[in-house]
mmCIF file of C-alpha atoms in Angstrom:
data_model
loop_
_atom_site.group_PDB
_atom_site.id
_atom_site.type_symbol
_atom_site.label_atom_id
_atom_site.label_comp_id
_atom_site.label_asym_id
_atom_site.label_seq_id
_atom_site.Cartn_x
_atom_site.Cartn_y
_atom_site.Cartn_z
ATOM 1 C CA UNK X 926 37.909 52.198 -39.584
ATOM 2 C CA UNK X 927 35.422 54.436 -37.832
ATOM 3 C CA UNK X 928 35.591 57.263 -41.066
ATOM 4 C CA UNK X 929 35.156 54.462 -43.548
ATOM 5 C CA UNK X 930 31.963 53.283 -41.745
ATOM 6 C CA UNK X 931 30.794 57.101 -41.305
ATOM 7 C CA UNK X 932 31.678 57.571 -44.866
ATOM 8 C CA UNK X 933 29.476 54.497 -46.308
ATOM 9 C CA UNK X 934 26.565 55.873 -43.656
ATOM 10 C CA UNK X 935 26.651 59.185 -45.427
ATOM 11 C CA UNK X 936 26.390 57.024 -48.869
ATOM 12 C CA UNK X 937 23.985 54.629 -47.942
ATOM 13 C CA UNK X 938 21.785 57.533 -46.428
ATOM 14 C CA UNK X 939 21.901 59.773 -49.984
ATOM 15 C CA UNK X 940 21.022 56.864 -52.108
ATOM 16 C CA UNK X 941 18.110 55.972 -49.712
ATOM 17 C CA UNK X 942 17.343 59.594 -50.234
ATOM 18 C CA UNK X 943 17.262 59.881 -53.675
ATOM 19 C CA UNK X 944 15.335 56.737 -54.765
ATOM 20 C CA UNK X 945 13.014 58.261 -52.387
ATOM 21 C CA UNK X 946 13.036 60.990 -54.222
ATOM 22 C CA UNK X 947 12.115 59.793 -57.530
ATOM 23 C CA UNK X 948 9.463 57.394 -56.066
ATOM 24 C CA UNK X 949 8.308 60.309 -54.325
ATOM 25 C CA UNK X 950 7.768 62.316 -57.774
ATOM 26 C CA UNK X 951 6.679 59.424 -59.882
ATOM 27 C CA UNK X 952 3.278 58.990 -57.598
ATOM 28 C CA UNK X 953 2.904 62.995 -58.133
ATOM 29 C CA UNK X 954 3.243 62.757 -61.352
ATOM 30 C CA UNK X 955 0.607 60.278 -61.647
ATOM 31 C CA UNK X 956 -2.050 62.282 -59.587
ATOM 32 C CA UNK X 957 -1.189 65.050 -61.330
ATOM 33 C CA UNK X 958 -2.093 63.719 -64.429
ATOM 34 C CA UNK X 959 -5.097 61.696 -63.165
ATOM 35 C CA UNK X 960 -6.430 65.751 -61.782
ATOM 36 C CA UNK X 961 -5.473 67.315 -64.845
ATOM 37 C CA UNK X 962 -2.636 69.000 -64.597
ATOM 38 C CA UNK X 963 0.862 69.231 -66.565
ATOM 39 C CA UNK X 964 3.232 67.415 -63.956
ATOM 40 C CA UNK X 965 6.365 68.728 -65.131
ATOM 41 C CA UNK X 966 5.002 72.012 -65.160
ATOM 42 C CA UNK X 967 3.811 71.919 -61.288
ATOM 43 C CA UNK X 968 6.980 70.370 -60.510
ATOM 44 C CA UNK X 969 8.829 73.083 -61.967
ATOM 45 C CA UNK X 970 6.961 75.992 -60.100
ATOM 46 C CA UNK X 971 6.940 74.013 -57.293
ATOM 47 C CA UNK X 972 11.091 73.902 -57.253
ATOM 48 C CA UNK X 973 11.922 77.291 -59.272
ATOM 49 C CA UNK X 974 9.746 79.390 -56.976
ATOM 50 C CA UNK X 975 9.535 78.165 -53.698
ATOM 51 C CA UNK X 976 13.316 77.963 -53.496
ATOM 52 C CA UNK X 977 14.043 81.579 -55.202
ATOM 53 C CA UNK X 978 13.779 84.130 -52.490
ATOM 54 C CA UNK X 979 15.863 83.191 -49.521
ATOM 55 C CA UNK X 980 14.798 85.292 -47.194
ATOM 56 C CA UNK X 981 10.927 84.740 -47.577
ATOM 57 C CA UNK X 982 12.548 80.750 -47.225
ATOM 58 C CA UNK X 983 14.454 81.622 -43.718
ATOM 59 C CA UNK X 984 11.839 82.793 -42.392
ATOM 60 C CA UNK X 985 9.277 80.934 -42.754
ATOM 61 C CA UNK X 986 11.203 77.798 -41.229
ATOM 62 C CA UNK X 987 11.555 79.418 -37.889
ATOM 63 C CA UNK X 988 8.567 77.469 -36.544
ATOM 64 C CA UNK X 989 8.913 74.354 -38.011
ATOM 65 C CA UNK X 990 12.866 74.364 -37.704
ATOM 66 C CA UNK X 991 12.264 74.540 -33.727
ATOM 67 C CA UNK X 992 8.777 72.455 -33.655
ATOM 68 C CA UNK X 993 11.218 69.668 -35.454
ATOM 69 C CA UNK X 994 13.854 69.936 -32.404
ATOM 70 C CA UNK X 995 11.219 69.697 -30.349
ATOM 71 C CA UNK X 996 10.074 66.119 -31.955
ATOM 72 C CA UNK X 997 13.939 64.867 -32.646
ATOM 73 C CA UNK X 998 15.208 65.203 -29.239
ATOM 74 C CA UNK X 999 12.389 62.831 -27.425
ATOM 75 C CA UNK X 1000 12.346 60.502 -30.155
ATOM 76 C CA UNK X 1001 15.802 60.261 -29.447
ATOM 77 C CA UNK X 1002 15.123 58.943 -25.609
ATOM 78 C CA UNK X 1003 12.636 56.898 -26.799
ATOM 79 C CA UNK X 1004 9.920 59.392 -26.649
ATOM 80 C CA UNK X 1005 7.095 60.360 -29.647
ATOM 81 C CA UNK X 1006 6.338 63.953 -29.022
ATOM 82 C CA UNK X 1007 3.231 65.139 -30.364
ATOM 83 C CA UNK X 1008 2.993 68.268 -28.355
ATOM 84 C CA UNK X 1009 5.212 70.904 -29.926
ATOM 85 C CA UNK X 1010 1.958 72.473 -31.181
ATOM 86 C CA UNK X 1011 0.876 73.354 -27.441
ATOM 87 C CA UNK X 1012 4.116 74.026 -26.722
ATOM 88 C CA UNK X 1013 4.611 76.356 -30.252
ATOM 89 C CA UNK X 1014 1.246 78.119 -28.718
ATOM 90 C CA UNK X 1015 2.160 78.748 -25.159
ATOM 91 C CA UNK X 1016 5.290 80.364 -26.605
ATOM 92 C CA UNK X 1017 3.939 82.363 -29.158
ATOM 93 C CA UNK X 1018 1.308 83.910 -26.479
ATOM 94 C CA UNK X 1019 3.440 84.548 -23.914
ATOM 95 C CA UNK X 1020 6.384 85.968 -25.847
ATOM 96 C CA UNK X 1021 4.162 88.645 -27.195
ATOM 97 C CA UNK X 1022 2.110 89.353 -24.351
ATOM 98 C CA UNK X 1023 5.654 89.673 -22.371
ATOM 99 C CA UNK X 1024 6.843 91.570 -24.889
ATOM 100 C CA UNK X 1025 3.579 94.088 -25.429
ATOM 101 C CA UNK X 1026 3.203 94.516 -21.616
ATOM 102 C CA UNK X 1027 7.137 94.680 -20.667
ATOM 103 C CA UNK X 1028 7.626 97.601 -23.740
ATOM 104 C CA UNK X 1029 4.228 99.690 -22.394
ATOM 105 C CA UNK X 1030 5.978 99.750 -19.252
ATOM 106 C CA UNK X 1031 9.281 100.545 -19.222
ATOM 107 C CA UNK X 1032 9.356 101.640 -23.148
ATOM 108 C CA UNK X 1033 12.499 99.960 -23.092
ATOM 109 C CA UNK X 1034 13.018 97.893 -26.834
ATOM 110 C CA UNK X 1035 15.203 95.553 -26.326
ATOM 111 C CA UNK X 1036 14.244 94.550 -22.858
ATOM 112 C CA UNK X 1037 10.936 93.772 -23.872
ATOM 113 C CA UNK X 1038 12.310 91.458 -26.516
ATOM 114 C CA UNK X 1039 14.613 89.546 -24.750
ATOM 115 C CA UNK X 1040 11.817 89.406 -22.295
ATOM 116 C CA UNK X 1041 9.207 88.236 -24.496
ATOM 117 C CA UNK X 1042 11.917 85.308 -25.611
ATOM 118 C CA UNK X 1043 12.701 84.160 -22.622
ATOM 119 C CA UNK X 1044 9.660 83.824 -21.466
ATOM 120 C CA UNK X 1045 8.178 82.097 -24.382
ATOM 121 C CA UNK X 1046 10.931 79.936 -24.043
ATOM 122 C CA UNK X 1047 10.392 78.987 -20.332
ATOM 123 C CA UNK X 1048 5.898 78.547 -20.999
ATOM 124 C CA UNK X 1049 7.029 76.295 -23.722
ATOM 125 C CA UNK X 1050 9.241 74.179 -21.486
ATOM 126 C CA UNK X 1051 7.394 74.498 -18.809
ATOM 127 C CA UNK X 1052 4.460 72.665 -21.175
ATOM 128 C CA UNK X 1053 7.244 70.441 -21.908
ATOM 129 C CA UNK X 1054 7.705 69.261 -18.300
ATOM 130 C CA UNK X 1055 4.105 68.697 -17.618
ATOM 131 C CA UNK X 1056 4.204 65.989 -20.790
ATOM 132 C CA UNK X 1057 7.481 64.843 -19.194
ATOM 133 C CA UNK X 1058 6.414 64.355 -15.568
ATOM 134 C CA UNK X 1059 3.448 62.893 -16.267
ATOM 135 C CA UNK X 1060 5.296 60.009 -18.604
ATOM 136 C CA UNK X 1061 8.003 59.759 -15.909
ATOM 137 C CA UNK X 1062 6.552 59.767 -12.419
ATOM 138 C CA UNK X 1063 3.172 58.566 -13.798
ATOM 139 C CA UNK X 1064 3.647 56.524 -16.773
ATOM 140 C CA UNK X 1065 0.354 58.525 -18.249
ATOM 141 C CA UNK X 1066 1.446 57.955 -22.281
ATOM 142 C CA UNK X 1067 2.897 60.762 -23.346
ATOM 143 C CA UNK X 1068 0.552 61.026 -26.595
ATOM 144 C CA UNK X 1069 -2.182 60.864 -24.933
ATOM 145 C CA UNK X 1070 -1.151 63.890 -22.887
ATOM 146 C CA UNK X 1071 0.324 65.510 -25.585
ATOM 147 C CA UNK X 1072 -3.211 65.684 -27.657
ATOM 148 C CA UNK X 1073 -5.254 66.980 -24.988
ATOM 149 C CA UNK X 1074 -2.587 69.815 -24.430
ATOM 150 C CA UNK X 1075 -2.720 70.145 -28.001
ATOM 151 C CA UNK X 1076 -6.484 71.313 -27.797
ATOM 152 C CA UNK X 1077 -6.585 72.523 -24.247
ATOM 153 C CA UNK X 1078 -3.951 75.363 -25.074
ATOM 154 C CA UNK X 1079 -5.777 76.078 -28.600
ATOM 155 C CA UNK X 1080 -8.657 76.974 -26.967
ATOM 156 C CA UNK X 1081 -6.486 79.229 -24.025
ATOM 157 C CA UNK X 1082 -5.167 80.913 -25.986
ATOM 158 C CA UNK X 1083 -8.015 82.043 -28.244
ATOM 159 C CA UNK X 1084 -9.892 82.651 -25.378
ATOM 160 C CA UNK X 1085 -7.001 84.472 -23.995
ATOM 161 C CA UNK X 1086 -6.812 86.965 -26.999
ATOM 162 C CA UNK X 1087 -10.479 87.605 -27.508
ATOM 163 C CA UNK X 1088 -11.156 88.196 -23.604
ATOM 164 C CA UNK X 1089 -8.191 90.196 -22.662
ATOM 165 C CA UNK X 1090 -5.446 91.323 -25.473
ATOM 166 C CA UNK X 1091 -8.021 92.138 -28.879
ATOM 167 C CA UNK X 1092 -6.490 94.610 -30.976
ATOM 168 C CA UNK X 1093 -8.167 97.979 -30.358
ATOM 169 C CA UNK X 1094 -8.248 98.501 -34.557
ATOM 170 C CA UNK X 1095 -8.392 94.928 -35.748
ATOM 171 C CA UNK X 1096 -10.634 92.940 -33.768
ATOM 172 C CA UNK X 1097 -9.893 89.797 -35.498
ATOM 173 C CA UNK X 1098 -6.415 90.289 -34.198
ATOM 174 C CA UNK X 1099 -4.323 90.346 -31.133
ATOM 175 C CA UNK X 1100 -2.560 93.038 -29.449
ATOM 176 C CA UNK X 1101 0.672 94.017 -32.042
ATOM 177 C CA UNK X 1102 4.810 93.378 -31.202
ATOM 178 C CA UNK X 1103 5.796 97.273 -31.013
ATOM 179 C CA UNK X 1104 7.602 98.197 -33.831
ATOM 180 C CA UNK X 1105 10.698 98.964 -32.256
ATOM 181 C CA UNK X 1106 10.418 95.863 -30.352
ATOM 182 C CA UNK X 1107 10.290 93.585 -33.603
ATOM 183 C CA UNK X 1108 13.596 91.098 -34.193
ATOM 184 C CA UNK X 1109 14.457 91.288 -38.108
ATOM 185 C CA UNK X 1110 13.291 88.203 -39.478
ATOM 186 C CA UNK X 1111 16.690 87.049 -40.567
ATOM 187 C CA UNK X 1112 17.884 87.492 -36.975
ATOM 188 C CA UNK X 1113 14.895 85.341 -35.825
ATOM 189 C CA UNK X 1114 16.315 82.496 -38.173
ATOM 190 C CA UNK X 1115 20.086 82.574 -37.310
ATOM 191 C CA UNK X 1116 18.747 82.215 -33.587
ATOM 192 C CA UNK X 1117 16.929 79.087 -34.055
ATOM 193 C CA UNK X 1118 19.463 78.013 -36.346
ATOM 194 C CA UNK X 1119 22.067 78.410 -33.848
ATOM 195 C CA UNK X 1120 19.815 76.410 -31.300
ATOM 196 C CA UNK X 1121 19.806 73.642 -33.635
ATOM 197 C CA UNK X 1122 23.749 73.749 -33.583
ATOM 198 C CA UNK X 1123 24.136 74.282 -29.630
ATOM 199 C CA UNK X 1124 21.680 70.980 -29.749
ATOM 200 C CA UNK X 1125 23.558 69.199 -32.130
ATOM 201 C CA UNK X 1126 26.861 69.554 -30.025
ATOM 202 C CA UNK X 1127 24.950 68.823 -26.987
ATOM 203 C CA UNK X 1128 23.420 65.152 -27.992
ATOM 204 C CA UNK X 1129 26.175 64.613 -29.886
ATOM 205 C CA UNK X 1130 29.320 65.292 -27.654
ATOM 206 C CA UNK X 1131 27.656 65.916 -23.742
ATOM 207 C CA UNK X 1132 26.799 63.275 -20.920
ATOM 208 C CA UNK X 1133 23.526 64.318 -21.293
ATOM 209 C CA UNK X 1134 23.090 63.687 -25.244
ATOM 210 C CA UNK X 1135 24.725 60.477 -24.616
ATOM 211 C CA UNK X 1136 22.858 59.480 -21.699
ATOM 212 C CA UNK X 1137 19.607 60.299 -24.066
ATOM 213 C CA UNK X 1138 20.739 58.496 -26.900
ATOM 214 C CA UNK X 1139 21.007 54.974 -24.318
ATOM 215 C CA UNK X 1140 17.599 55.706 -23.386
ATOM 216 C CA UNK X 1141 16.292 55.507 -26.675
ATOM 217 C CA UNK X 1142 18.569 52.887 -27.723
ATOM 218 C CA UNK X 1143 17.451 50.471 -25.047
ATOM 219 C CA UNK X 1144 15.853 51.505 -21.825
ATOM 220 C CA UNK X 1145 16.947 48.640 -20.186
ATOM 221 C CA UNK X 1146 20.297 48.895 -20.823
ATOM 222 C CA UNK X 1147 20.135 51.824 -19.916
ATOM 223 C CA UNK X 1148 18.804 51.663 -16.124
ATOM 224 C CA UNK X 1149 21.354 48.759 -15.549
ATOM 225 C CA UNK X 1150 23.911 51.403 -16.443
ATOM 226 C CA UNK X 1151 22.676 53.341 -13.554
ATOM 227 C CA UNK X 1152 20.856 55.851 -16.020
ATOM 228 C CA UNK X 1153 17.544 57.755 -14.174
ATOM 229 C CA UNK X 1154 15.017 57.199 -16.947
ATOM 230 C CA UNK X 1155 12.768 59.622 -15.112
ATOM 231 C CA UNK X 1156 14.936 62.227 -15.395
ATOM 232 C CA UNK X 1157 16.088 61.422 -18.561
ATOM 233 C CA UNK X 1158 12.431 62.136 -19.898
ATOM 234 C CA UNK X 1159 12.015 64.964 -18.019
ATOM 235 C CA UNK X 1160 15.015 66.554 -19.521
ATOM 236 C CA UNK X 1161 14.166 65.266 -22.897
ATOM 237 C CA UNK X 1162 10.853 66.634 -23.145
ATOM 238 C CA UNK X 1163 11.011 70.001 -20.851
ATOM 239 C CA UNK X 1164 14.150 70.994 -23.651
ATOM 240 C CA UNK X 1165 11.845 70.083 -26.278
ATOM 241 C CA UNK X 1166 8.954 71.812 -25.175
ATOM 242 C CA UNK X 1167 11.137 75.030 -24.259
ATOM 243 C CA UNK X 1168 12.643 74.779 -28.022
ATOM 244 C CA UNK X 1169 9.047 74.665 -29.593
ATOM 245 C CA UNK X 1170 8.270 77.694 -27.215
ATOM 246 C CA UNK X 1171 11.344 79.546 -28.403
ATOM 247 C CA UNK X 1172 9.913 79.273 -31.812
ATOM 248 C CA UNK X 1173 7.413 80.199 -30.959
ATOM 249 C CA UNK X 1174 8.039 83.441 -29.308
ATOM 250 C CA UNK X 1175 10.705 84.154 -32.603
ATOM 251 C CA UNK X 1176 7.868 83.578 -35.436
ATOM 252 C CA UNK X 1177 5.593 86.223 -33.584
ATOM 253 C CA UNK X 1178 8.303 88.934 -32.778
ATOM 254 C CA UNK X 1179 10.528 88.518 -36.215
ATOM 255 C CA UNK X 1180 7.861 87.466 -38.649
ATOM 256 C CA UNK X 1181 3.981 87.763 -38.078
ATOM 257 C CA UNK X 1182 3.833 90.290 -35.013
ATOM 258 C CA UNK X 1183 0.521 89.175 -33.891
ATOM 259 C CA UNK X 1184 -1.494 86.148 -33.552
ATOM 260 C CA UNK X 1185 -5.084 86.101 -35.384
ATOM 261 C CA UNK X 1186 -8.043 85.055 -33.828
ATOM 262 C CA UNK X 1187 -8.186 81.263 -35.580
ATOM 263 C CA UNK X 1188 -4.345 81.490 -35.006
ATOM 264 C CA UNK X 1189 -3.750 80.216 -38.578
ATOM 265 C CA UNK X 1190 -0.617 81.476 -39.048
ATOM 266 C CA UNK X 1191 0.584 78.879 -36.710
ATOM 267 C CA UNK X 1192 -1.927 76.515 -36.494
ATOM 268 C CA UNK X 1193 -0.121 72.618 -37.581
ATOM 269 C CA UNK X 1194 2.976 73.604 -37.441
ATOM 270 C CA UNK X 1195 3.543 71.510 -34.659
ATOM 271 C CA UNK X 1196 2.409 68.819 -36.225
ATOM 272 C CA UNK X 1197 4.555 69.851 -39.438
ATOM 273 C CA UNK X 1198 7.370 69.927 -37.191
ATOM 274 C CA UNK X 1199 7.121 65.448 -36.689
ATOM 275 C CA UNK X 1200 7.244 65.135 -40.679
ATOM 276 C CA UNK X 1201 10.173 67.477 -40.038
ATOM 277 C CA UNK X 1202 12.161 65.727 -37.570
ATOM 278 C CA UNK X 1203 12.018 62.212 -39.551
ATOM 279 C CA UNK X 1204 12.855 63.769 -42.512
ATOM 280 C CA UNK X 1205 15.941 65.248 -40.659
ATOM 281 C CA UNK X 1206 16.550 61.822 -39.387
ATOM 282 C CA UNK X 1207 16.010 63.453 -35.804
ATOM 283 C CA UNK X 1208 19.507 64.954 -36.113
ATOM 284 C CA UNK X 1209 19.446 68.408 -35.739
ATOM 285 C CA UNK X 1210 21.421 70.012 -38.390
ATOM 286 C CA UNK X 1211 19.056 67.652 -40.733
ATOM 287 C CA UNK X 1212 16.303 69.129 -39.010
ATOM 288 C CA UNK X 1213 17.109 72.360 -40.336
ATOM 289 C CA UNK X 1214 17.971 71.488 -43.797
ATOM 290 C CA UNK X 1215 14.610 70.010 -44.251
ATOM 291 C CA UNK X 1216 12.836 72.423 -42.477
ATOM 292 C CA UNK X 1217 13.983 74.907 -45.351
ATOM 293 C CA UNK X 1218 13.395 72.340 -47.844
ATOM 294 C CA UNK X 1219 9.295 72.112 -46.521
ATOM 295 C CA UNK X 1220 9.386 75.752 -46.137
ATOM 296 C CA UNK X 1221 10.586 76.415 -49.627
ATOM 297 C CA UNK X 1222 8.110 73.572 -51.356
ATOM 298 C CA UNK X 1223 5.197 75.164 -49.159
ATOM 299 C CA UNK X 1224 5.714 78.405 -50.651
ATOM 300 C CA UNK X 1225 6.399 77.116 -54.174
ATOM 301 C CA UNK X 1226 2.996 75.426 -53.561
ATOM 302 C CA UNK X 1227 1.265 79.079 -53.043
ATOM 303 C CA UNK X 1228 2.878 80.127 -56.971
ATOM 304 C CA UNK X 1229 1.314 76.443 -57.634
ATOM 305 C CA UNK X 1230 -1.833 77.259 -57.089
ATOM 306 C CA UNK X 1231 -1.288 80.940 -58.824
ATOM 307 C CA UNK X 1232 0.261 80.016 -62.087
ATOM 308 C CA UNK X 1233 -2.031 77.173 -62.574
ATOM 309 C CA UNK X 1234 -5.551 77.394 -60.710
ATOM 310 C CA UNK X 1235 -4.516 74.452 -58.908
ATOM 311 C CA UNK X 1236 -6.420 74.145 -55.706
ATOM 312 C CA UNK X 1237 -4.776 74.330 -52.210
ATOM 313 C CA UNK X 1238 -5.536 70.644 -51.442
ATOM 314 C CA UNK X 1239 -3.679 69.436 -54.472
ATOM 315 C CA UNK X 1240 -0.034 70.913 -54.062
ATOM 316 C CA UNK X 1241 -0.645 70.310 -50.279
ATOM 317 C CA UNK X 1242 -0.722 66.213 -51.408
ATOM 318 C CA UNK X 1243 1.975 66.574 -53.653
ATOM 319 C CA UNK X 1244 4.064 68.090 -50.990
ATOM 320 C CA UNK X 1245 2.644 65.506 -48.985
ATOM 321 C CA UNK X 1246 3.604 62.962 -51.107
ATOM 322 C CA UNK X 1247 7.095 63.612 -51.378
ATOM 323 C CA UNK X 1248 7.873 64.266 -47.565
ATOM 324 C CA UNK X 1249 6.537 60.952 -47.333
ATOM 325 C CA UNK X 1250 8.950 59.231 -49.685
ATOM 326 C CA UNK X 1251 11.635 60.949 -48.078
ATOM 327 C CA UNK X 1252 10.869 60.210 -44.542
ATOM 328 C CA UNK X 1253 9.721 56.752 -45.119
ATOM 329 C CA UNK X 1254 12.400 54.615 -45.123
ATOM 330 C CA UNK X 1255 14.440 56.033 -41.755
ATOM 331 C CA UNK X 1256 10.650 55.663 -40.157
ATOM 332 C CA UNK X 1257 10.424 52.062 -41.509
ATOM 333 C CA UNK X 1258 14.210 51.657 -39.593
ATOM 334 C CA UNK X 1259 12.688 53.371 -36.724
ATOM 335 C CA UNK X 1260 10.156 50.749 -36.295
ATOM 336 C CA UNK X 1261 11.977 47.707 -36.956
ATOM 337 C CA UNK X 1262 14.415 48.965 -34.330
ATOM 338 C CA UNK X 1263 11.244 49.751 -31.483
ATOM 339 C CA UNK X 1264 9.959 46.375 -32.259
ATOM 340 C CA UNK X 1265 13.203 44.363 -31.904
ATOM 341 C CA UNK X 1266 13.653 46.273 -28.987
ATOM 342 C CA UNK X 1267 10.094 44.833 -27.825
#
């Protein structure tokens, strides 16, 4: 019966989960006694605080929520995308320089907006395609490309900022969102949310999400099918890329309004985003669930470090720590499967 083997899935995947789990906290525990620290305490905070104020918790997973789409849908063809922090950049920038210029010209609100999302949604998957084409057409590894995007688009964009849209006030800053041109944040989060739905339905119920799924599953298979593997990564990675950018453009127009000159605001959340998508299981509605469950232990870290004079480095390991757990044994299943797959 197909619900009884759904229905022992769902089982077998929450146990998995939860001996995680405790594995996960009994190695925290022990570094947090080995530094010093009450564990139970930490732990505590870490939960009771982080988790408390939903709308500081929705927000702050609109980057990672998309940046984890953005990893989940390649892995799913077979793909390891590394480059949602490129493509989380390229969106970011454009959106608000779209949305700064297209507002000082027409003085138009919502134009500008939508503007400034759609475009940091097509820069993103356009970043997306390059990675893509050059895997397809190619066969450059996709990593490879991925990293020196990575650093290449850092570096744009800074330069980008400092040379041509500085802040006339803050010169650490970049040019502001106009206020009337802002998305509220909760907005920003239903968006992303609802991307993660549309993707869900897509991969799960299209030609297309089925004819990604056989590419990751087995390539071969899949080309004697009369699958275009080409196009397949194309696809995979250029929706991927224009999710990230999407993100992108939402964190800077619902939540921080401007990008600083080191860009830390969004600097490894790409990166954040692969922990993300494995701890999702690369299905999208998990990707969302965990990217409020990172958000929320991230900013129970900050009343960590507070309440107890911890420093930054040590909640940052014990969040570490557990993500690991959790994520650990569908990676270890992930890798058994590439390697029988040769």
């Amino acid at each position: 019966m197909p619900e009884a083997s759904n229905y022992m899935r769902i089982v077998k995947v929450i146990i998995e989960e939860a001996v995680s789990l405790l594995v996960g906290f009994a190695v925290a525990v022990i570094i947090l006694l080995f530094s010093g620290y009450e564990p139970l305490s930490v732990i505590s905070i870490l939960f009771s605080e982080g988790f408390r104020n939903t709308e500081v918790l929705m927000k702050q997973s609109i980057p990672v929520i998309a940046t984890g789409l953005a990893f989940s849908i390649p892995a799913l063809a077979g793909l390891f995308n590394i480059g949602g922090e490129s493509q989380l950049y390229i969106g970011a920038f454009t959106g608000l320089v779209s949305t700064y210029i297209i507002y000082n010209a027409t003085g138009q609100p919502v134009l500008s907006s939508v503007t400034g999302l759609v475009s940091g949604t097509l820069a993103g998957g356009f970043w997306g395609f390059i990675i893509g084409y050059l895997r397809a057409r190619r066969s450059v590894n996709e990593v490879v490309v991925a990293i020196m995007m990575n650093w290449t688009t850092y570096y744009l964009v800074l330069y980008l900022i400092v040379s041509r849209f500085t802040d006339p006030i803050y010169s650490h800053m970049s040019v502001f969102v106009p206020a009337s041109s802002r998305i509220p944040d909760v907005l920003g989060f239903i968006m992303i949310a609802g991307v993660a739905v549309l993707t869900y339905i897509v991969l799960r119920y299209s030609s297309l999400g089925y004819s990604i799924r056989v590419a990751g599953l087995n390539p071969k298979a899949a080309v004697y099918a009369g699958f275009n593997l080409e196009k397949i990564f194309i696809t995979a990675m250029s929706i991927s890329g224009a999710i990230a950018g999407l993100g992108g453009a939402l964190f800077v127009l619902s939540v921080i309004y401007s990008i600083d000159t080191t860009m830390s605001a969004i600097y490894g959340l790409g990166f954040l985003g692969i922990g993300i998508g494995l701890l999702g299981r690369n299905n999208p509605i998990g990707v969302v669930l965990a990217g409020l469950f990172i958000s929320g232990l991230q900013f129970g870290g900050q009343w960590v470090e507070l309440r107890t004079g911890a420093p930054p480095y040590l909640t940052d390991v014990v969040i570490g720590i557990i993500v690991i757990a959790l994520s650990a044994t569908y990676t270890y299943e992930l890798l058994v499967s590439k390697l029988r797959r040769g």
